[in-house]
PDB file of C-alpha atoms in Angstrom:
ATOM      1  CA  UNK W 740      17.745 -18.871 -12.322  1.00 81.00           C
ATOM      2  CA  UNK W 741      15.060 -18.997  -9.747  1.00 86.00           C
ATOM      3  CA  UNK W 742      11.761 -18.063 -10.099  1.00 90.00           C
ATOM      4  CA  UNK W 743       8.920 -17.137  -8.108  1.00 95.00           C
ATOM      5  CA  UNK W 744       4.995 -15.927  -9.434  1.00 97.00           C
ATOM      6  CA  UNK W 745       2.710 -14.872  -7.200  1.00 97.00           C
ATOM      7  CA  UNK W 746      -0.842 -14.553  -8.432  1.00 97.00           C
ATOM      8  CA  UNK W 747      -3.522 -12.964  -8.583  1.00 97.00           C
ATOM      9  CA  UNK W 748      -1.704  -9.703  -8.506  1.00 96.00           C
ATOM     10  CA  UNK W 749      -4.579  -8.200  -6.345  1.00 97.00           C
ATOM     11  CA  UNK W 750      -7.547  -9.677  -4.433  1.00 98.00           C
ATOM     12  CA  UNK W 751     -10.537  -8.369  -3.065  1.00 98.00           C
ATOM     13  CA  UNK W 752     -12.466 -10.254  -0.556  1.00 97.00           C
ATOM     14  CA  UNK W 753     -15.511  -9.544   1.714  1.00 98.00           C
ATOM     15  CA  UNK W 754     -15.134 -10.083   5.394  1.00 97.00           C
ATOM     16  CA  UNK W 755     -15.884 -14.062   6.213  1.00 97.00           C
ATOM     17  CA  UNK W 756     -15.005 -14.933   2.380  1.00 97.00           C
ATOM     18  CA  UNK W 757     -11.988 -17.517   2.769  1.00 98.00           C
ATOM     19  CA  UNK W 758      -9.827 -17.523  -0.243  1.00 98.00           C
ATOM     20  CA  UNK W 759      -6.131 -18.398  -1.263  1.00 98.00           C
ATOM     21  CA  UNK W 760      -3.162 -16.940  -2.991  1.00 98.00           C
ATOM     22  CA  UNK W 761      -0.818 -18.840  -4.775  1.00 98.00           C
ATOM     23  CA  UNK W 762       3.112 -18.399  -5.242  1.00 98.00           C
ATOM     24  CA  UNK W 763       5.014 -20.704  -8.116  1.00 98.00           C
ATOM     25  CA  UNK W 764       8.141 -21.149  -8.368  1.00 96.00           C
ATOM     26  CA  UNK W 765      11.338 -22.407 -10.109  1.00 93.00           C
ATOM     27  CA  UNK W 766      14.448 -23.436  -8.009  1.00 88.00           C
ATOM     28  CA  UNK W 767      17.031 -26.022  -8.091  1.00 83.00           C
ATOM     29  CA  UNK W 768      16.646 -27.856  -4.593  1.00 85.00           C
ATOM     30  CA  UNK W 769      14.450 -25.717  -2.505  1.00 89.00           C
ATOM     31  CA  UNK W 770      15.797 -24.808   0.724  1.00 88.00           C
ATOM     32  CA  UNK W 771      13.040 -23.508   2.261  1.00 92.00           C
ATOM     33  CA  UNK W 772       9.981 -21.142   0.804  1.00 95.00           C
ATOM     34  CA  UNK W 773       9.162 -17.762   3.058  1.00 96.00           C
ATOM     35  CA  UNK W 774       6.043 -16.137   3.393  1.00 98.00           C
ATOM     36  CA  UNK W 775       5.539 -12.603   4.582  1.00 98.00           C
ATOM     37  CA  UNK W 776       3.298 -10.359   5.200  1.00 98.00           C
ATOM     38  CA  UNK W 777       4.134  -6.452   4.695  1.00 97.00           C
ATOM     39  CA  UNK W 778       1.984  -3.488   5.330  1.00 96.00           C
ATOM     40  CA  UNK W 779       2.266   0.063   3.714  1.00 92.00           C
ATOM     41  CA  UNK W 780       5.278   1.703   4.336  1.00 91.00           C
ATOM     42  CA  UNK W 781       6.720  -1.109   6.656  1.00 94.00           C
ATOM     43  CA  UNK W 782       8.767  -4.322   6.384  1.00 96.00           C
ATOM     44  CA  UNK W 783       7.827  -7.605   5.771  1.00 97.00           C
ATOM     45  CA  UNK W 784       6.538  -9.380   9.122  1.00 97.00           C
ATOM     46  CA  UNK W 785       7.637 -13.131   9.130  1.00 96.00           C
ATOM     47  CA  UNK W 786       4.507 -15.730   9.066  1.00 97.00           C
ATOM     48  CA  UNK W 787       6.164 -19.104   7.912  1.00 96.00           C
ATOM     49  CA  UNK W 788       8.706 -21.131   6.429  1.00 95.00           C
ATOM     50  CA  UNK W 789       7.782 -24.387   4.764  1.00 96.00           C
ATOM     51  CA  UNK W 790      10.880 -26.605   3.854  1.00 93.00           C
ATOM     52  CA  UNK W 791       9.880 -29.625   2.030  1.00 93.00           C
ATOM     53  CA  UNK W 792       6.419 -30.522  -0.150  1.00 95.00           C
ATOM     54  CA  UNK W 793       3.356 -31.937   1.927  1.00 96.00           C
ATOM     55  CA  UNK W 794       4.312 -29.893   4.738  1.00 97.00           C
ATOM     56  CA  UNK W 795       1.717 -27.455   6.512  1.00 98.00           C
ATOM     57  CA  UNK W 796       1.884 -24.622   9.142  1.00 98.00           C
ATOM     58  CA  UNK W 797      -1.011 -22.734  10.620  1.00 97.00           C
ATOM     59  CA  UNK W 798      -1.132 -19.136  12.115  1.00 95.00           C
ATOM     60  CA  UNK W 799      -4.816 -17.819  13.531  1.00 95.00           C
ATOM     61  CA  UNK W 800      -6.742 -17.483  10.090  1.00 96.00           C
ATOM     62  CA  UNK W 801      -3.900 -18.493   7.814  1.00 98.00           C
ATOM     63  CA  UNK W 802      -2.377 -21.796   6.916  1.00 98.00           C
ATOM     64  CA  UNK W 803       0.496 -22.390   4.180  1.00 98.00           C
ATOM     65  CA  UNK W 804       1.178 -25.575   2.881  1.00 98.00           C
ATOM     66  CA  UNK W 805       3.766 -26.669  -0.114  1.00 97.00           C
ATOM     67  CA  UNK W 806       3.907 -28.914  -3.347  1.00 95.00           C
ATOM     68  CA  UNK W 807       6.941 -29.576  -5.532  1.00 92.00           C
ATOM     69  CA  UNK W 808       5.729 -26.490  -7.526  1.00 94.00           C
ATOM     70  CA  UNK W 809       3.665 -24.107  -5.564  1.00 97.00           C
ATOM     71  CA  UNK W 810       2.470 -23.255  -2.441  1.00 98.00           C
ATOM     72  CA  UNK W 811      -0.546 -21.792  -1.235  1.00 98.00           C
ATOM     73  CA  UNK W 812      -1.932 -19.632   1.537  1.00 98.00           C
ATOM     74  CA  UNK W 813      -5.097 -19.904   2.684  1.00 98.00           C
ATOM     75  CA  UNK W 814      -6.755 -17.510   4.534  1.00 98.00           C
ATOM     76  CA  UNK W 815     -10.114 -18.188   6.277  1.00 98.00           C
ATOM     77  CA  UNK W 816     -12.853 -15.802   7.249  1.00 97.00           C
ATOM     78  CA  UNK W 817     -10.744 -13.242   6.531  1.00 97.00           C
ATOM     79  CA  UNK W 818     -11.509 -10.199   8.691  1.00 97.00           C
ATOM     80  CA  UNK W 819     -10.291  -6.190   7.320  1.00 97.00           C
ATOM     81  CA  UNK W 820      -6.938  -6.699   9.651  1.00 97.00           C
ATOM     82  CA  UNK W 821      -5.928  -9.294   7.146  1.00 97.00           C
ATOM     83  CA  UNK W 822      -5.389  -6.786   4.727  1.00 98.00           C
ATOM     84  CA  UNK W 823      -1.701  -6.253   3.468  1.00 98.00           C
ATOM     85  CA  UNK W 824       0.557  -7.511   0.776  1.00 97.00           C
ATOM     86  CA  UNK W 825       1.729 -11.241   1.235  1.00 98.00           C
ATOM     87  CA  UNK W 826       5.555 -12.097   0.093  1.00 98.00           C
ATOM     88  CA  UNK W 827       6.657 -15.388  -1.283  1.00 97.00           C
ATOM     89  CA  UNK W 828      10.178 -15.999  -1.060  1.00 95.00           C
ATOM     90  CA  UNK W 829      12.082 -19.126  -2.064  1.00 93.00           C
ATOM     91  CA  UNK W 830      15.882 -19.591  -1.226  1.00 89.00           C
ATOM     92  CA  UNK W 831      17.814 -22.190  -3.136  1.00 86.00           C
ATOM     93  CA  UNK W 832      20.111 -24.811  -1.324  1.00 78.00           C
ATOM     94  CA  UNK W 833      23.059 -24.328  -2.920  1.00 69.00           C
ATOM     95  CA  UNK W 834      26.572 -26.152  -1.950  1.00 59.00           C
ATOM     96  CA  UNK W 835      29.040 -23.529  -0.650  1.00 52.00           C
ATOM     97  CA  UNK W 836      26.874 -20.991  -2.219  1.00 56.00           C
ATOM     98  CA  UNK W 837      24.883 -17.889  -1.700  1.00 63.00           C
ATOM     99  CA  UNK W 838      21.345 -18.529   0.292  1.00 75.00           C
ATOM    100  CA  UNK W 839      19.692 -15.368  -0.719  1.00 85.00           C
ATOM    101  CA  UNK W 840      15.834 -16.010  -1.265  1.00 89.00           C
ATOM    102  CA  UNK W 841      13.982 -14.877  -4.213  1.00 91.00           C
ATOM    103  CA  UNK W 842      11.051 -12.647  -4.090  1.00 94.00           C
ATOM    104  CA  UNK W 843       7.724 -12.712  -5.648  1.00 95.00           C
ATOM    105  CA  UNK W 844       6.360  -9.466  -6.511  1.00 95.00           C
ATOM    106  CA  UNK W 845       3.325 -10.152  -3.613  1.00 96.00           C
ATOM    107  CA  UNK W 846       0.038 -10.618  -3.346  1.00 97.00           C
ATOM    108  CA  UNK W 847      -2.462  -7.533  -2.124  1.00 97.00           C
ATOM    109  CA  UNK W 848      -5.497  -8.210  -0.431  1.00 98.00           C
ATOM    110  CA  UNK W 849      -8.228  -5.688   0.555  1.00 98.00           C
ATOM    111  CA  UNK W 850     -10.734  -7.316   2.912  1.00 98.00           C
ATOM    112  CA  UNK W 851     -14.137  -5.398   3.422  1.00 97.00           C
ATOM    113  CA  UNK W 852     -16.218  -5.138   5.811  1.00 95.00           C
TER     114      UNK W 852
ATOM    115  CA  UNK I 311      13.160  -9.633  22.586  1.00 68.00           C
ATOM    116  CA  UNK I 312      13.933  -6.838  20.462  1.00 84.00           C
ATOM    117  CA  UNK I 313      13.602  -7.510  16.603  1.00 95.00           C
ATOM    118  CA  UNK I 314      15.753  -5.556  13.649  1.00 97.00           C
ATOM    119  CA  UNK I 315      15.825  -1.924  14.123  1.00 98.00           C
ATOM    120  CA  UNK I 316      16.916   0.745  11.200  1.00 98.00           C
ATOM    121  CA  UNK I 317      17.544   4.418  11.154  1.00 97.00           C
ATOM    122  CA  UNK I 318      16.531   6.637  10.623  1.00 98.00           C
ATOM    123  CA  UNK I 319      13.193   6.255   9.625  1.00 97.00           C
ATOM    124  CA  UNK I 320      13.069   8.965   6.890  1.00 97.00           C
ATOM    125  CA  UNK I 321      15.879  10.438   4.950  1.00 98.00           C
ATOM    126  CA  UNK I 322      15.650  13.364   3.026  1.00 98.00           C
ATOM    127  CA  UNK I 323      18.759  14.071   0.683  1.00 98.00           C
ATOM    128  CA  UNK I 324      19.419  16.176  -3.080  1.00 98.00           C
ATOM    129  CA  UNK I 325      21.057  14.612  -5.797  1.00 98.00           C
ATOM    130  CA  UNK I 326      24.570  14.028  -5.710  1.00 98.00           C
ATOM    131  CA  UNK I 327      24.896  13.797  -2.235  1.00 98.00           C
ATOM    132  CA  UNK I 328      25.453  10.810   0.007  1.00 98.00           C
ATOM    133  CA  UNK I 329      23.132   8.591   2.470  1.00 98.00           C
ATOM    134  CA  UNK I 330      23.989   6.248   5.374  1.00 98.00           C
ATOM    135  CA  UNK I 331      21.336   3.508   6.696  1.00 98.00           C
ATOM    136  CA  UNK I 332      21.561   2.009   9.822  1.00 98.00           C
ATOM    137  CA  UNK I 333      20.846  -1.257  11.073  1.00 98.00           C
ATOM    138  CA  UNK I 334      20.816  -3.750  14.156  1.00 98.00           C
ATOM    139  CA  UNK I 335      19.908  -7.102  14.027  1.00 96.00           C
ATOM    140  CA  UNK I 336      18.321  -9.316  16.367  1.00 95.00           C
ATOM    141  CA  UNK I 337      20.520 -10.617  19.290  1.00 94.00           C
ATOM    142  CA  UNK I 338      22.123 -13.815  18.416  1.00 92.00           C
ATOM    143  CA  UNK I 339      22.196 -13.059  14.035  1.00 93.00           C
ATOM    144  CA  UNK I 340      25.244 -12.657  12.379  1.00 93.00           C
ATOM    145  CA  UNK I 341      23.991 -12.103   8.912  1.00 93.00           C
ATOM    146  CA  UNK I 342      22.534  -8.602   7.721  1.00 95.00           C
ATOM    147  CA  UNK I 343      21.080  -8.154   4.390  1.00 96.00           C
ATOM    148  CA  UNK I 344      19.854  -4.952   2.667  1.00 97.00           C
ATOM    149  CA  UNK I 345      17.583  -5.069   0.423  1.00 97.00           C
ATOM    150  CA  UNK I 346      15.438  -2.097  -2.025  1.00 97.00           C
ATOM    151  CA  UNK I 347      12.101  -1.934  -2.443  1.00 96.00           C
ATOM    152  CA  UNK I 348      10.986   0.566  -4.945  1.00 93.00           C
ATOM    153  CA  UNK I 349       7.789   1.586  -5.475  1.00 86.00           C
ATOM    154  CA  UNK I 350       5.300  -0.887  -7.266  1.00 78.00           C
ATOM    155  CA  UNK I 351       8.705  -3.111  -7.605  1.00 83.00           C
ATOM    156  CA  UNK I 352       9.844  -6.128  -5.578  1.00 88.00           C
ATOM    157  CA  UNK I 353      12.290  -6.448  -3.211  1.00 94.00           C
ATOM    158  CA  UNK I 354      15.602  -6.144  -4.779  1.00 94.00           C
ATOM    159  CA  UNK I 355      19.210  -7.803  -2.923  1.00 94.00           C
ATOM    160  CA  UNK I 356      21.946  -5.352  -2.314  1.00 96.00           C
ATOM    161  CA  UNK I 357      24.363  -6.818  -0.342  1.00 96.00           C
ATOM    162  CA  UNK I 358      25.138  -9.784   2.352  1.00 93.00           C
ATOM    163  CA  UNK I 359      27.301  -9.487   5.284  1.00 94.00           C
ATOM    164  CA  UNK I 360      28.249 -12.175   7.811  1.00 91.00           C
ATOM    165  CA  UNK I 361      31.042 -11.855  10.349  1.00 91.00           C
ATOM    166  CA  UNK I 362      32.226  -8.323   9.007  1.00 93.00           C
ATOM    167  CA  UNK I 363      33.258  -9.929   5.643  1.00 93.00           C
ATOM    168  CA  UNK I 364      30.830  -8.851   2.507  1.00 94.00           C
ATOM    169  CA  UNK I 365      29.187 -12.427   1.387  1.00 90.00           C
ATOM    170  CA  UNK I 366      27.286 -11.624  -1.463  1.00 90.00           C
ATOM    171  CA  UNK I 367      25.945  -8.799  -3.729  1.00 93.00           C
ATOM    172  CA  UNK I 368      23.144  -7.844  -5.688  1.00 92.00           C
ATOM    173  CA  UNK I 369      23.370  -6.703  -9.502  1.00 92.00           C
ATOM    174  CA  UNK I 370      23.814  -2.928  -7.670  1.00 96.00           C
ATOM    175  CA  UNK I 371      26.234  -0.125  -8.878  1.00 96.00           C
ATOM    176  CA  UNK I 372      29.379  -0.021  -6.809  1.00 96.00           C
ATOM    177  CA  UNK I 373      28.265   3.176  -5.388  1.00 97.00           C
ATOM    178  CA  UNK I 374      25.563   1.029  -3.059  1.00 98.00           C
ATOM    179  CA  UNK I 375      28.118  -0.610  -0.369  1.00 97.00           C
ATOM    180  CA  UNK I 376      28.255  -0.623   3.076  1.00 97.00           C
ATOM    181  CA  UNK I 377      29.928  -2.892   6.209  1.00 97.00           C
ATOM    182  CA  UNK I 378      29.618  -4.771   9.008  1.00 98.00           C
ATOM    183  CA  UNK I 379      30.690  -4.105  12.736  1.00 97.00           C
ATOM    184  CA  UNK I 380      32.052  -5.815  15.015  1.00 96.00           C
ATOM    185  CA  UNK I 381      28.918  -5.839  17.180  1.00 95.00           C
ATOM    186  CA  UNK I 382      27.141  -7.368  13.740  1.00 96.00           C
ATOM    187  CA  UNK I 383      25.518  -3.944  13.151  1.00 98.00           C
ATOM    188  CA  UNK I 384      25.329  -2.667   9.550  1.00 98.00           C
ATOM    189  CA  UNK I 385      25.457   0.443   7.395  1.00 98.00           C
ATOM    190  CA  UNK I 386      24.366   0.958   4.275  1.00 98.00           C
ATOM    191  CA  UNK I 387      25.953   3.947   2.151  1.00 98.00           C
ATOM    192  CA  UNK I 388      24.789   5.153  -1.152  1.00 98.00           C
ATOM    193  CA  UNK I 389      26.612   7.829  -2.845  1.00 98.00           C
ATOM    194  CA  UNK I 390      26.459  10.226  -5.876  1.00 98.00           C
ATOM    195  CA  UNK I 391      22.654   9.714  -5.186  1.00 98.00           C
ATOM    196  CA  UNK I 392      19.765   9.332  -8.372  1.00 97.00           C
ATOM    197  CA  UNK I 393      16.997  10.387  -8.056  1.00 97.00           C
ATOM    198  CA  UNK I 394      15.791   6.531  -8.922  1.00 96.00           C
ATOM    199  CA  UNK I 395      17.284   5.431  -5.229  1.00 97.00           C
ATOM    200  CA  UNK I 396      14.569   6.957  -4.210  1.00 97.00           C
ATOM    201  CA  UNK I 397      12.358   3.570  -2.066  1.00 97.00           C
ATOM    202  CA  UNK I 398      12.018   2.183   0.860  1.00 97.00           C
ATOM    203  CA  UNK I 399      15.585   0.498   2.517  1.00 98.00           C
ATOM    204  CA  UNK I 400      14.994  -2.748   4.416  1.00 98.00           C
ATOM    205  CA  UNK I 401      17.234  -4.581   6.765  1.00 98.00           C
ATOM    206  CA  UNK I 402      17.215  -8.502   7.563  1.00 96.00           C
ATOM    207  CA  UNK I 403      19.036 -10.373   9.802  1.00 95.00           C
ATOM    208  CA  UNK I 404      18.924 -14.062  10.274  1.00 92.00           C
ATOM    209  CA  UNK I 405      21.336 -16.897  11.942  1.00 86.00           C
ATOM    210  CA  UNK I 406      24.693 -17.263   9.513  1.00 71.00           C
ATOM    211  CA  UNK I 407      23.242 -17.144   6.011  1.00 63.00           C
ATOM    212  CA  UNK I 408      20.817 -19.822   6.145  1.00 69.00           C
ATOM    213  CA  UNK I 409      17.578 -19.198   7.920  1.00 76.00           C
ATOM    214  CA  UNK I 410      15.030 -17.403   7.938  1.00 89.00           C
ATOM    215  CA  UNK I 411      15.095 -13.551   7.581  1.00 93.00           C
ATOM    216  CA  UNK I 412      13.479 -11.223   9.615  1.00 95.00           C
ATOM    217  CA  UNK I 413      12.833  -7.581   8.545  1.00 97.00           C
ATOM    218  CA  UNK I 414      13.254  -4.587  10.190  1.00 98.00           C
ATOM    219  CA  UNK I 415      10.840  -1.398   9.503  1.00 97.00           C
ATOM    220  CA  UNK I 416      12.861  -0.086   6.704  1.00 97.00           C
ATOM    221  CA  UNK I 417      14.032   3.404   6.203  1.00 98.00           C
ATOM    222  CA  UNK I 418      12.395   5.685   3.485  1.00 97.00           C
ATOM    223  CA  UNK I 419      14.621   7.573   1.137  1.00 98.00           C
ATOM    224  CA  UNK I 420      13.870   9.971  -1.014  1.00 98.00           C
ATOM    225  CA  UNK I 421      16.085  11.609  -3.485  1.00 98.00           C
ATOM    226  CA  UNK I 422      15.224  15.503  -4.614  1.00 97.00           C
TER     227      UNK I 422
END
């Protein structure tokens, strides 16, 4: 069964204070891993797709990359805007099979000014 | 270009009656998925369709199914209605079953 942990659970950062969340997971073969990022109330907005381990992908202040195990999502001088819950999703490549991705339970940051 | 739209945005219903969601996907996607987010919970699967045929399915009670038109449009119905289907709806769409999914804005259900 796949398996994805996001920690921490909650962050809190100052405005300028770069920091990272982390997503784990468990899959046999990965696909591709998905991260999002969803605001109250609305759905997930789409940010990037990693596929395969050493790969990287930038977006203004953020920038993903992927291991074997985990991936990370850094997120430099964070300003309050950044504030939301980040999704982690992993989808499994599976012959002839189903391709829905497993979520993580997110990540929410609260940046301050 | 226009990205997944649902409707309506709020829904309002008693329990024991019955709710219809709405969805269009992005030009070009063939594959709509539905998935629940309750509050404090993760996003949960419901269902998968692709080319009008139902592809997959979450662990959901048979009274959460839906379909798939022609024009690759969705609906969602849930009926006999608990009060714990009360959370927020959200559509995806992506190209046939393998890419990536994008969301639309969800529709909010709550169950009196």
């Amino acid at each position: 069964e796949d398996q994805v942990t996001q920690s921490p659970e909650a962050l809190r950062l100052q405005e300028g204070e770069s920091s990272s969340l982390n997503c784990s997971y468990t899959v046999s073969g990965l696909r591709g891993l998905f991260w999002y990022r969803q605001d109250p109330g609305k759905g997930p907005e789409f940010l990037f797709t990693l596929y395969s381990a050493g790969e990287e992908k930038e977006k203004e202040r953020l920038k993903a990359t992927l291991t074997k195990k985990e991936s990370f999502l850094h997120i430099t001088a964070p300003k309050p805007e950044d504030s939301a819950t980040y999704l982690c999703a992993v989808q499994a490549d599976r012959t002839g099979g189903s391709y829905i991705p497993t979520f993580g339970r997110g990540t929410s940051l609260i940046v301050h000014p | 270009e226009a990205g997944v739209t649902q409707s309506p945005t709020h829904l309002i219903k008693t329990r024991g009656q019955q709710a219809t969601l709405r969805c269009s996907p992005i030009s070009g996607h063939t594959s709509v998925y539905w998935y629940q987010q309750a509050l404090g919970l993760g996003l949960q699967f419901l269902l998968w369709y692709d080319e009008g045929e139902e592809r997959n399915r979450g662990n959901f009670p048979p009274r959460f199914s839906g379909r798939q038109f022609p024009n690759y449009s969705s609906e969602l119905n849930v009926n006999a209605l608990e009060l714990e289907d009360s959370a927020l709806y959200l559509c995806a769409s992506s190209l046939w079953g393998m890419d990536t999914q994008y969301f639309g804005p969800g529709t909010r259900l709550t169950v009196l």
